[in-house]
PDB file of C-alpha atoms in Angstrom:
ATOM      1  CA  UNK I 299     -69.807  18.499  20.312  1.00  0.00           C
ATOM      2  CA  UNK I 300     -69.048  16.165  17.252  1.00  0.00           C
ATOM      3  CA  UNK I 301     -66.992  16.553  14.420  1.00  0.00           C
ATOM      4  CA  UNK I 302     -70.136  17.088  12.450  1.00  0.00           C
ATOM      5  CA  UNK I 303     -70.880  19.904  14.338  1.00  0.00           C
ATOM      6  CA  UNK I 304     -67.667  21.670  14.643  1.00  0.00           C
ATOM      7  CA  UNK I 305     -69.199  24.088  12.031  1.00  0.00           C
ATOM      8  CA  UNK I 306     -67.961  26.373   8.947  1.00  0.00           C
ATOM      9  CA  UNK I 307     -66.543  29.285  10.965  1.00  0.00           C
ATOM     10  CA  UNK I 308     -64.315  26.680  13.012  1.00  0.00           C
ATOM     11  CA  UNK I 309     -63.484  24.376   9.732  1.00  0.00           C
ATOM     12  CA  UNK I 310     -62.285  27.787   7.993  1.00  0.00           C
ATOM     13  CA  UNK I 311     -60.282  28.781  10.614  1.00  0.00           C
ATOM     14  CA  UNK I 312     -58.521  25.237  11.075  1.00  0.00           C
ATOM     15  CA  UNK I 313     -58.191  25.646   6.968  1.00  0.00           C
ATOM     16  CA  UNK I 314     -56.378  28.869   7.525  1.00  0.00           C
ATOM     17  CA  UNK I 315     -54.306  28.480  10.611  1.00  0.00           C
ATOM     18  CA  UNK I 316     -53.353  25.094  10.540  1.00  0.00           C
ATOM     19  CA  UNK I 317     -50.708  24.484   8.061  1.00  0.00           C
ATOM     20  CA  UNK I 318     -48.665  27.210   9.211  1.00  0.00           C
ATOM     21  CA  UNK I 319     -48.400  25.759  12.865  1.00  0.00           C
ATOM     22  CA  UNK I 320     -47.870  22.326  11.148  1.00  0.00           C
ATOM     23  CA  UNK I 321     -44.660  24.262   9.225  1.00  0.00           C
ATOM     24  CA  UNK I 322     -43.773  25.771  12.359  1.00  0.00           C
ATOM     25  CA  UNK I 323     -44.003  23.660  14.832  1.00  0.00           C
ATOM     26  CA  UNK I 324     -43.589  20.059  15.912  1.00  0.00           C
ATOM     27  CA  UNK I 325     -46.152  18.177  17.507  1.00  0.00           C
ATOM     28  CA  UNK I 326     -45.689  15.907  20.963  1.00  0.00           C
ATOM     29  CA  UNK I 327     -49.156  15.696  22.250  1.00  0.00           C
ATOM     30  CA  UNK I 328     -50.614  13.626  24.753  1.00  0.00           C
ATOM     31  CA  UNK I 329     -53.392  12.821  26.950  1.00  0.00           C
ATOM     32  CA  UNK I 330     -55.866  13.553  24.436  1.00  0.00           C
ATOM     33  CA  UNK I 331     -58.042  10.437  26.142  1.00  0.00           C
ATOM     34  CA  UNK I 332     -58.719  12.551  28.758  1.00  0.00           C
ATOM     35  CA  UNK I 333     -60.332  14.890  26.641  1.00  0.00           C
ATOM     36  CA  UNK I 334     -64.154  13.601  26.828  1.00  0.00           C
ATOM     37  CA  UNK I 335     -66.088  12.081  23.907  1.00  0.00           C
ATOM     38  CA  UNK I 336     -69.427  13.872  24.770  1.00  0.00           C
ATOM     39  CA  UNK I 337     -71.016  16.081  27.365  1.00  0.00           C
ATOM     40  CA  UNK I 338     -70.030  19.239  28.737  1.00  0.00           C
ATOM     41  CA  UNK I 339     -66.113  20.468  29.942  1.00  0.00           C
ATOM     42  CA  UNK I 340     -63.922  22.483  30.999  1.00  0.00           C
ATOM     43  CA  UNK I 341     -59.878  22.542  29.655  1.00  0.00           C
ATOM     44  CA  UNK I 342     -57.769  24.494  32.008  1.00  0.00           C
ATOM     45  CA  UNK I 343     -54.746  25.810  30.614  1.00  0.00           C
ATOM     46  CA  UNK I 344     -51.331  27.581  31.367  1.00  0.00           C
ATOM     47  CA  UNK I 345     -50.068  30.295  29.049  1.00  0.00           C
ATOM     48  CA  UNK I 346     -46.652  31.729  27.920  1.00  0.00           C
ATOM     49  CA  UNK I 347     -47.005  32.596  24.162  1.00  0.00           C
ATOM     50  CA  UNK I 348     -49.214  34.854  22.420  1.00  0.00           C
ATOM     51  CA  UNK I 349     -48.886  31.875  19.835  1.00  0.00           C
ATOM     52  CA  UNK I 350     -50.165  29.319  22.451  1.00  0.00           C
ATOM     53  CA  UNK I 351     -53.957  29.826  22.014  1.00  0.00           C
ATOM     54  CA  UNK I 352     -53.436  29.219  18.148  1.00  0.00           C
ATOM     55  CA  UNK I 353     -51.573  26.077  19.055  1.00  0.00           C
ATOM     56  CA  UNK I 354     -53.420  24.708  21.831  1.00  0.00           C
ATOM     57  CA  UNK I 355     -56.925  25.336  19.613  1.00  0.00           C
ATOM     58  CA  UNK I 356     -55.245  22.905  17.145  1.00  0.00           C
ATOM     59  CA  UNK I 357     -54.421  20.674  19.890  1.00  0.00           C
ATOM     60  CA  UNK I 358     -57.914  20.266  21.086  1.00  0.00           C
ATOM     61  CA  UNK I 359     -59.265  20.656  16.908  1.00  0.00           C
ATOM     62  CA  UNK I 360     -58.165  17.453  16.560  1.00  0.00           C
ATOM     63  CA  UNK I 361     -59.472  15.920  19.473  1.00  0.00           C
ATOM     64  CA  UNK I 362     -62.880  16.758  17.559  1.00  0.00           C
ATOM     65  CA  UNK I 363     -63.967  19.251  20.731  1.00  0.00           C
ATOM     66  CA  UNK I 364     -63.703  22.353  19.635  1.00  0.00           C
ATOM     67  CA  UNK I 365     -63.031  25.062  22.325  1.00  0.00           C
ATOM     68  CA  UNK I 366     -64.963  28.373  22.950  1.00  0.00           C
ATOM     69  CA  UNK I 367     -62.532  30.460  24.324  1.00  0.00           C
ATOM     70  CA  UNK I 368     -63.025  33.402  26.659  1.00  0.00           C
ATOM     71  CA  UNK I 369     -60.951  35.863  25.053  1.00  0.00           C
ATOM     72  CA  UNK I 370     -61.008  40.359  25.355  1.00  0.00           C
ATOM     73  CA  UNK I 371     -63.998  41.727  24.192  1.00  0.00           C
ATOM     74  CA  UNK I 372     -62.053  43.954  22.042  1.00  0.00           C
ATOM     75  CA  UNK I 373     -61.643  40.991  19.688  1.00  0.00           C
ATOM     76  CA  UNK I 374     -65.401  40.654  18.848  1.00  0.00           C
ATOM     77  CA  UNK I 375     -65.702  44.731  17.467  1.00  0.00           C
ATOM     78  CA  UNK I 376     -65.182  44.289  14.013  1.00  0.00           C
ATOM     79  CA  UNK I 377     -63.197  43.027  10.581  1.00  0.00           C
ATOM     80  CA  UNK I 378     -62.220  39.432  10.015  1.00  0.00           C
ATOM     81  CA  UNK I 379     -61.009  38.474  13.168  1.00  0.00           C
ATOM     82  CA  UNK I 380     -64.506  40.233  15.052  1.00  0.00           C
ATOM     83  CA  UNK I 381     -66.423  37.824  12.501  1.00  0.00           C
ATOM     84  CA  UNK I 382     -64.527  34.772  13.197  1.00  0.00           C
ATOM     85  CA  UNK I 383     -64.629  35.180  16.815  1.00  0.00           C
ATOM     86  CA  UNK I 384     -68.340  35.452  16.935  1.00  0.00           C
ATOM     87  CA  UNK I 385     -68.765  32.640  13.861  1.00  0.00           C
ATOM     88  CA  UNK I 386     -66.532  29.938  15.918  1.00  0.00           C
ATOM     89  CA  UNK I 387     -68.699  31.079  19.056  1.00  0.00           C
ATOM     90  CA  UNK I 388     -66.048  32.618  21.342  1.00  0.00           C
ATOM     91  CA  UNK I 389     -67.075  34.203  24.483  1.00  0.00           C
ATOM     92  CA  UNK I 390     -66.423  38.146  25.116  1.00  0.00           C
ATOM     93  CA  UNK I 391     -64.663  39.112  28.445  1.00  0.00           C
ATOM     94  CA  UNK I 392     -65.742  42.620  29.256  1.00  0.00           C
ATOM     95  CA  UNK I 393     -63.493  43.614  31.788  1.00  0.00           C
ATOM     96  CA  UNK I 394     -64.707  46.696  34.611  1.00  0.00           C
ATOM     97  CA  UNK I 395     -67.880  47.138  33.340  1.00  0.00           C
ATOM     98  CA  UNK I 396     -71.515  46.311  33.921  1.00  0.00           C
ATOM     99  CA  UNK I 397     -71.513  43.252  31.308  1.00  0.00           C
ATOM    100  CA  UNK I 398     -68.772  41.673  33.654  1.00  0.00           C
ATOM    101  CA  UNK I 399     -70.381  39.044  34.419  1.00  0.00           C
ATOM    102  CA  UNK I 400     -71.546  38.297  30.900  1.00  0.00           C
ATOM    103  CA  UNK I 401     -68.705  35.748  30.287  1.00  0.00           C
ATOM    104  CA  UNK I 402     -69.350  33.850  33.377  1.00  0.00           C
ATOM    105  CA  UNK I 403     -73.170  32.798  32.227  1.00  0.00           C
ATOM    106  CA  UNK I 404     -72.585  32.559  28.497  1.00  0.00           C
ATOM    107  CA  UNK I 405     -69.664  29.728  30.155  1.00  0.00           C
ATOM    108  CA  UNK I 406     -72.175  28.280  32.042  1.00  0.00           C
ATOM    109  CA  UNK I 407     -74.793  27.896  29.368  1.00  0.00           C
ATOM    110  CA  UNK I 408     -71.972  26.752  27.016  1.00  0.00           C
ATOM    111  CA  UNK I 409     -71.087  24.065  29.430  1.00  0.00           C
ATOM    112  CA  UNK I 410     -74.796  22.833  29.971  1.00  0.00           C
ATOM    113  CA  UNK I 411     -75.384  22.496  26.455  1.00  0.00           C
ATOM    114  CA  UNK I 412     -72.490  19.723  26.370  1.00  0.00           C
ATOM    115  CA  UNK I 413     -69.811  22.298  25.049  1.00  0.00           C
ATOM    116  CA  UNK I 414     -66.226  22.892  26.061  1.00  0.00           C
ATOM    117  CA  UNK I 415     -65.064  25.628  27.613  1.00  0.00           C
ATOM    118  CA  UNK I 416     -61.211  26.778  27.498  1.00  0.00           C
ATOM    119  CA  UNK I 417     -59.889  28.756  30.606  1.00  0.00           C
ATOM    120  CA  UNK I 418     -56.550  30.664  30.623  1.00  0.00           C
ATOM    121  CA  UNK I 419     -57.018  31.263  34.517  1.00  0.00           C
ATOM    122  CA  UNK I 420     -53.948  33.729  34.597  1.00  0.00           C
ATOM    123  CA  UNK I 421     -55.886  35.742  32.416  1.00  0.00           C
ATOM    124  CA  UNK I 422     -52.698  37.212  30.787  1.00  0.00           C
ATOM    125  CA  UNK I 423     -49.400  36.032  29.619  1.00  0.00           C
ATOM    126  CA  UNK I 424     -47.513  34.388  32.841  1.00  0.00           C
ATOM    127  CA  UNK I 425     -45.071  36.562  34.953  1.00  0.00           C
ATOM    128  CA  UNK I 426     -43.373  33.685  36.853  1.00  0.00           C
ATOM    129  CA  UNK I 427     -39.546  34.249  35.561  1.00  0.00           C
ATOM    130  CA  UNK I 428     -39.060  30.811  34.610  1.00  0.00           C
ATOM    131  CA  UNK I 429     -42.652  30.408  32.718  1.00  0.00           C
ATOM    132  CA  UNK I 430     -44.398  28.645  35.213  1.00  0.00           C
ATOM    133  CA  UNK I 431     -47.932  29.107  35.977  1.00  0.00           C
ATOM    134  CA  UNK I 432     -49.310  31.716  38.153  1.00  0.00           C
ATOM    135  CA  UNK I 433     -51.639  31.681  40.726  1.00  0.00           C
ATOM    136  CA  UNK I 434     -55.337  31.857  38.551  1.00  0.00           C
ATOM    137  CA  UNK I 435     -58.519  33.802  38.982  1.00  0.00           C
ATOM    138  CA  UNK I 436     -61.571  31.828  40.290  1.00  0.00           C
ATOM    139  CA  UNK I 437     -63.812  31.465  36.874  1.00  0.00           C
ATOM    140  CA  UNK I 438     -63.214  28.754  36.022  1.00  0.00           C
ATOM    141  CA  UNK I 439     -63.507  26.992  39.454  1.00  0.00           C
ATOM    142  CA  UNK I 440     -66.942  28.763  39.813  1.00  0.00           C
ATOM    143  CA  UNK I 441     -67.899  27.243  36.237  1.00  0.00           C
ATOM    144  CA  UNK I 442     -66.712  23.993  37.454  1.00  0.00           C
ATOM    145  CA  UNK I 443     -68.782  24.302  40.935  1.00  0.00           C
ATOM    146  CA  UNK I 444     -71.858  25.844  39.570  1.00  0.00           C
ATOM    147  CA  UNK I 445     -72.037  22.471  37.084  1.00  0.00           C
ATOM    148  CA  UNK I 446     -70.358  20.034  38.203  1.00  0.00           C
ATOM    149  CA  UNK I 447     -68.194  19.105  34.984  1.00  0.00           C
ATOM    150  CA  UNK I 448     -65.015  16.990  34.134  1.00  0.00           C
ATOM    151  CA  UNK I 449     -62.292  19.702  34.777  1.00  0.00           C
ATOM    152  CA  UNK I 450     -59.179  18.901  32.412  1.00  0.00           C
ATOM    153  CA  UNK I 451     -55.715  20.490  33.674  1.00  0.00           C
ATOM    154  CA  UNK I 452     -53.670  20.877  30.453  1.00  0.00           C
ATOM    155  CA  UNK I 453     -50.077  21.855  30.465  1.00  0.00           C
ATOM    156  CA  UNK I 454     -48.579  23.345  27.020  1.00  0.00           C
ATOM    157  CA  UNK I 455     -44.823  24.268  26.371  1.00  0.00           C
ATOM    158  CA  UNK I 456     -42.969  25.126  23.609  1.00  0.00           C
ATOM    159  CA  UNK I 457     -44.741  27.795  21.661  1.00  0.00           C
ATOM    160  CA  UNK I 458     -42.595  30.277  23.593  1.00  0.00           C
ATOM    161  CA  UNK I 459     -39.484  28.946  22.035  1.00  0.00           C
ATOM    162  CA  UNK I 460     -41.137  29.890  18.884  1.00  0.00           C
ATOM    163  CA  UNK I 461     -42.310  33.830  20.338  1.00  0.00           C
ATOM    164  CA  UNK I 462     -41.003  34.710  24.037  1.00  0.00           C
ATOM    165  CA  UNK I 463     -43.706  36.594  25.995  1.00  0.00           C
ATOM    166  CA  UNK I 464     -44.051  39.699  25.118  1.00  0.00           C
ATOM    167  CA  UNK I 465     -41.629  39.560  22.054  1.00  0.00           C
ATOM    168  CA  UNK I 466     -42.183  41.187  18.932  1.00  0.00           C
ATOM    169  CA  UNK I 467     -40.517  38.566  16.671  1.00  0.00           C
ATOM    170  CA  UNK I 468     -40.216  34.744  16.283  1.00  0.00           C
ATOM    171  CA  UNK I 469     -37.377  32.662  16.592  1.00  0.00           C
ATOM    172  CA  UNK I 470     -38.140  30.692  13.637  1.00  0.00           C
ATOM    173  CA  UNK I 471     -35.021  28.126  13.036  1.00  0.00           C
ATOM    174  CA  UNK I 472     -34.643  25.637  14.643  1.00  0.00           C
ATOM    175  CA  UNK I 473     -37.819  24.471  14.417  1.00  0.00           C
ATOM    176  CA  UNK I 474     -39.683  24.126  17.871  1.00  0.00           C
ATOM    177  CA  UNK I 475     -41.687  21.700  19.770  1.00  0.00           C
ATOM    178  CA  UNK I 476     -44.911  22.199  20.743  1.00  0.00           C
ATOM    179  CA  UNK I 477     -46.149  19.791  23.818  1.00  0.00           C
ATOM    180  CA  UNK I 478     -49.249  19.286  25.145  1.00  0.00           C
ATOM    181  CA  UNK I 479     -49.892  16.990  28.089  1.00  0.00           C
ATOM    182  CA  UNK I 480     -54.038  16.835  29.709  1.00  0.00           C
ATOM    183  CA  UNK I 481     -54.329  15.576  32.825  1.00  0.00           C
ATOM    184  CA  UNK I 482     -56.979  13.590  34.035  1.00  0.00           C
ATOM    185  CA  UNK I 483     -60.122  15.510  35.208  1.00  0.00           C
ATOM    186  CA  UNK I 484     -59.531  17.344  38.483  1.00  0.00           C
ATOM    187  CA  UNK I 485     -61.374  16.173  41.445  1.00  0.00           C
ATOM    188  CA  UNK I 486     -63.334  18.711  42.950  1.00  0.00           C
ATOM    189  CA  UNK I 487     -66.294  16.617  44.294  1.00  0.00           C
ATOM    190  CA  UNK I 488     -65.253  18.024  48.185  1.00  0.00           C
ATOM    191  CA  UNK I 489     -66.331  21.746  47.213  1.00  0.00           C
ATOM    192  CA  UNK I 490     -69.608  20.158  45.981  1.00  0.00           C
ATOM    193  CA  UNK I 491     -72.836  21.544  47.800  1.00  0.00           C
ATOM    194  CA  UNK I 492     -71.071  24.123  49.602  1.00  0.00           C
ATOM    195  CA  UNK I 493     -71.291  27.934  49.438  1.00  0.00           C
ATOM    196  CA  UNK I 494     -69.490  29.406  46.876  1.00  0.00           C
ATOM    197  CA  UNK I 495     -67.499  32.022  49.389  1.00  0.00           C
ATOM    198  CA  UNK I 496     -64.255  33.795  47.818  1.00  0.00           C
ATOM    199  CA  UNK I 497     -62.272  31.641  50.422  1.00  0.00           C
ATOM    200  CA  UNK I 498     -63.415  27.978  48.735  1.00  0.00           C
ATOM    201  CA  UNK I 499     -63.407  29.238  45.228  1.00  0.00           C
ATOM    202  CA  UNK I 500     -59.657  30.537  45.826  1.00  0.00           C
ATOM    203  CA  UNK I 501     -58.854  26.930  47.306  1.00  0.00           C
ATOM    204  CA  UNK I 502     -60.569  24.925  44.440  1.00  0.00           C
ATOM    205  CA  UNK I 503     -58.771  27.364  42.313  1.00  0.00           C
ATOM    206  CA  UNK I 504     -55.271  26.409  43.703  1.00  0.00           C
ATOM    207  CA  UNK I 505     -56.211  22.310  43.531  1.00  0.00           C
ATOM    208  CA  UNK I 506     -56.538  22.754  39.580  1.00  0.00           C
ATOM    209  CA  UNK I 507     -53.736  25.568  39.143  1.00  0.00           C
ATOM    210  CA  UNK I 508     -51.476  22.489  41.097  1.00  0.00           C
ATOM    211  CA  UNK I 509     -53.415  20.181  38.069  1.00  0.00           C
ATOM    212  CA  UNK I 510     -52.005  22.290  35.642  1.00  0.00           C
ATOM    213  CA  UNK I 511     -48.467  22.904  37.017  1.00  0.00           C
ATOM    214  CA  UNK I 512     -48.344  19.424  37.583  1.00  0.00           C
ATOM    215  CA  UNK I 513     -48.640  18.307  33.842  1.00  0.00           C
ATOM    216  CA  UNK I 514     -46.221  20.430  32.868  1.00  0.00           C
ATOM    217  CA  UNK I 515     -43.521  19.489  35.422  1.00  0.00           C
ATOM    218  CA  UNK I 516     -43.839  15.845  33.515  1.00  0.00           C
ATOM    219  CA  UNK I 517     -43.264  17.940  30.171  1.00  0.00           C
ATOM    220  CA  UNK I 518     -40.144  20.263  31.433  1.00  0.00           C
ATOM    221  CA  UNK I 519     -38.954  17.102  33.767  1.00  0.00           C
ATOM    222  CA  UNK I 520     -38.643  19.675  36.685  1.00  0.00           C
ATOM    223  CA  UNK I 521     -40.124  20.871  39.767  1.00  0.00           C
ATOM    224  CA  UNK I 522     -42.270  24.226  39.623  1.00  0.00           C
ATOM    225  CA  UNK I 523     -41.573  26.338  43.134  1.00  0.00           C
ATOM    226  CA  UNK I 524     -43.318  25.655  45.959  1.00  0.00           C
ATOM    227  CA  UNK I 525     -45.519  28.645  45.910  1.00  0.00           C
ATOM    228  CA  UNK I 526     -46.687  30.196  42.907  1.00  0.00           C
ATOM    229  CA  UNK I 527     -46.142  33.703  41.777  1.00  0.00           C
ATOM    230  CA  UNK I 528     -48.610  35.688  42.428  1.00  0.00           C
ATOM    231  CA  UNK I 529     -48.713  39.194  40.607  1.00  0.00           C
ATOM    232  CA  UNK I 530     -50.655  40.841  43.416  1.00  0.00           C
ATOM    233  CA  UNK I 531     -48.374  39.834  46.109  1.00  0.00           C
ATOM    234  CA  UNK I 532     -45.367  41.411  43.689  1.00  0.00           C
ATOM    235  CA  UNK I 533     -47.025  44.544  42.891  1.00  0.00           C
ATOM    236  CA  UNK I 534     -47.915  44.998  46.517  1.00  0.00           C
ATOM    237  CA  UNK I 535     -44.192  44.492  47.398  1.00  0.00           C
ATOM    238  CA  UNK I 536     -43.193  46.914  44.423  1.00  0.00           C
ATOM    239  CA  UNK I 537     -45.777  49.882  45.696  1.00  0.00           C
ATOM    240  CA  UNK I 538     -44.116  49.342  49.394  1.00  0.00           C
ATOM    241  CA  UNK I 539     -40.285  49.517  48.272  1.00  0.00           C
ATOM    242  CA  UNK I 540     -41.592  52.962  46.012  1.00  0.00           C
ATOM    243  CA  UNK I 541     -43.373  54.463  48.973  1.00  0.00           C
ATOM    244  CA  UNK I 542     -40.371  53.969  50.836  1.00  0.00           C
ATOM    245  CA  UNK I 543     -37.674  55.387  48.608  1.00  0.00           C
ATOM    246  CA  UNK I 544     -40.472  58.101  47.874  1.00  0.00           C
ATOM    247  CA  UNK I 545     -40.603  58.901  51.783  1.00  0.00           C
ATOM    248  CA  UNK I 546     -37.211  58.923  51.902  1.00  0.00           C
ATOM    249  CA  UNK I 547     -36.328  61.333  48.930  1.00  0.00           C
ATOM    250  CA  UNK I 548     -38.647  63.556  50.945  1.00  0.00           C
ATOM    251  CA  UNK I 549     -36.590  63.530  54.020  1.00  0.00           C
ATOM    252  CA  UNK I 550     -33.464  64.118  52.101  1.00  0.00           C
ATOM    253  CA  UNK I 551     -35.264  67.570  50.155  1.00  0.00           C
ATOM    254  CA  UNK I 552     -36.583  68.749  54.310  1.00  0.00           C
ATOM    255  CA  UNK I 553     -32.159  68.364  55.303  1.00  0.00           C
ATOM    256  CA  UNK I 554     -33.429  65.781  57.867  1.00  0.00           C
ATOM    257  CA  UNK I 555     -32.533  62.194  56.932  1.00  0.00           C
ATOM    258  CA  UNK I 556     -28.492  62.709  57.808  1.00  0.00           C
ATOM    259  CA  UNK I 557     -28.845  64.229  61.092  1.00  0.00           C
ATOM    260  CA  UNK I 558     -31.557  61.546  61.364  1.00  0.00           C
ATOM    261  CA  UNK I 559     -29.420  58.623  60.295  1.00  0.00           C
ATOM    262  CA  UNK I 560     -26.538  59.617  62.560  1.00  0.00           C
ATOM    263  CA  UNK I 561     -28.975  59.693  65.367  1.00  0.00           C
ATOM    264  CA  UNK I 562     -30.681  56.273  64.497  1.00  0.00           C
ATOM    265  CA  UNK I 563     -27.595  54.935  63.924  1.00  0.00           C
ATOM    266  CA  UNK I 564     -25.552  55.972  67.161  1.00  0.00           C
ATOM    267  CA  UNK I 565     -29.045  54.875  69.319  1.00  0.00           C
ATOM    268  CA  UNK I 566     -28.458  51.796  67.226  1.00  0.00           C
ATOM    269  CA  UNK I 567     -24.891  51.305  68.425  1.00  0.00           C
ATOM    270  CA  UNK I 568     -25.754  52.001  71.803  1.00  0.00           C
ATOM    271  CA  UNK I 569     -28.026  49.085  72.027  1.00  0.00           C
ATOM    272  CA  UNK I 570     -25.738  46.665  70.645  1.00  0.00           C
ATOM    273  CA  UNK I 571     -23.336  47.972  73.018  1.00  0.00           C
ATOM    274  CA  UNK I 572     -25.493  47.577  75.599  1.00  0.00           C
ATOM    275  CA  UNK I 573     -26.822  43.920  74.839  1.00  0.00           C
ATOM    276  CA  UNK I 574     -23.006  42.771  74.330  1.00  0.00           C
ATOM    277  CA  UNK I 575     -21.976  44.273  77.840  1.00  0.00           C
ATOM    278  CA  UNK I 576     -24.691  41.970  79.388  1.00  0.00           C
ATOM    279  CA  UNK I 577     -24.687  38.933  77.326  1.00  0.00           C
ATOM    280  CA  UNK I 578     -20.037  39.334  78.652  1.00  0.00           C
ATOM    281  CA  UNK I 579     -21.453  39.661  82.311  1.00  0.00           C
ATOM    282  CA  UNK I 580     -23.970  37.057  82.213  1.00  0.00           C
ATOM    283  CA  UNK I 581     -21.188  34.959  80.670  1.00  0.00           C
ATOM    284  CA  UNK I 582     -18.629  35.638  83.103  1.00  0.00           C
ATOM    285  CA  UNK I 583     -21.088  34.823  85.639  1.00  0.00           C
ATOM    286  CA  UNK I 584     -21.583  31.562  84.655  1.00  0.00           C
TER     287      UNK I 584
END
């Protein structure tokens, strides 16, 4: 999509929203020759800001390809914002319902029609403690297999010096940085021709999460950990340490965990006892 085409929903948004994020925030962007000059694409990109889509769209504005974002469906209902997210041609994610996989084929379509496509693959604001990116969800690697585009990583930091996730007001002075850094497309040609089982689209997922996480260890001049965080894997851990202080405060209300403990506990002894004794007389035999 040209300049030419970017269109009057898009232009009035830029005309609104950009010189406050010029006021706000400085601008160290790069990579924007990765970003192609025609065809169909994907941009995959972390996220740790509810001001980062704002500022990433005005990365990619001036690039002169204009993203369609896949953002809630609750966005589209109505008043200004509903009409500018269906003017600028934004695609609704309906989340747990029969129009699920709505968002998928409207990103498809968009992509075939020589469009670009935006993914946040953590689909919400990153957990990681240190703002690193999660593990993603598989969209936009099933976009990406189903059509066989250029796959961008981009890496953004920066806007979360200017709002904190999940912060209710900015830290306006000094004034921040916002960098961008895209990546060179990732190369997914292996998964090409092969069925798309959960398995491969979780592993094509990981190659362009490490795309992404890569960029922005250049911009933060760090290493990300070794393993990402993954929220499932935490809440799973959470729900086992609750079921277990939950089954104990129900041994404590039946009398039994003391009496229990003091038995575990001496049988516990005993065995230590026990494997000391022999390790002495195996020693003393030697």
């Amino acid at each position: 999509m040209s300049r030419r085409r970017i269109g009057f929903w898009y232009r009035f948004a830029a005309v609104l929203c950009k010189p406050p994020l010029v006021v706000l925030l400085k601008r160290d962007w790069r990579g924007m020759e990765h970003i192609p000059a025609e065809g169909g694409f994907i941009t995959v990109v972390n996220h740790n800001s509810h001001v980062d889509p704002l500022a990433y769209g005005h990365f990619q504005y001036n690039t002169g390809r204009v993203p369609r974002f896949l953002a809630k469906s609750g966005l589209f209902k109505s008043g200004f914002v509903g009409a500018a997210m269906r003017g600028t041609g934004q695609i609704p994610v309906y989340r747990e319902s029969s129009d699920a996989l709505s968002a998928y084929r409207a990103a498809i379509d968009a992509v075939r029609r020589g469009e670009c496509v935006a993914f946040y693959p953590e689909a919400t604001l990153t957990r990681d403690p240190d703002l690193w990116p999660m593990t993603g969800k598989t969209g936009a690697a099933r976009v990406a297999l189903e059509t066989r585009c250029p796959v961008v990583p981009v890496a953004q930091w920066g806007a979360n010096h200017l709002l904190a996730p999940y912060a209710r007001k900015p830290d306006l002075l000094p004034r921040k940085t916002h960098h961008v850094l895209a990546g060179p497309p990732v190369d997914l040609s292996r998964f090409y021709g092969k069925e798309m089982t959960p398995e491969l689209l979780k592993e094509a997922t990981g190659v362009i999460m490490a795309a992404v996480t890569a960029q922005l260890e250049l911009i933060r001049g760090e290493k990300a950990p070794a393993t990402p965080y993954d929220p499932r894997t935490v809440r799973g851990e959470q729900r086992r340490r609750t079921e277990r202080r939950e089954e104990r405060g129900e041994r404590q209300e039946h009398g039994e965990p003391r009496e229990r403990e003091e038995h575990e506990g001496a049988a516990r002894g005993e065995t230590v006892r026990d494997i000391t004794e022999a390790e002495r007389e195996k020693g003393h035999g030697k």
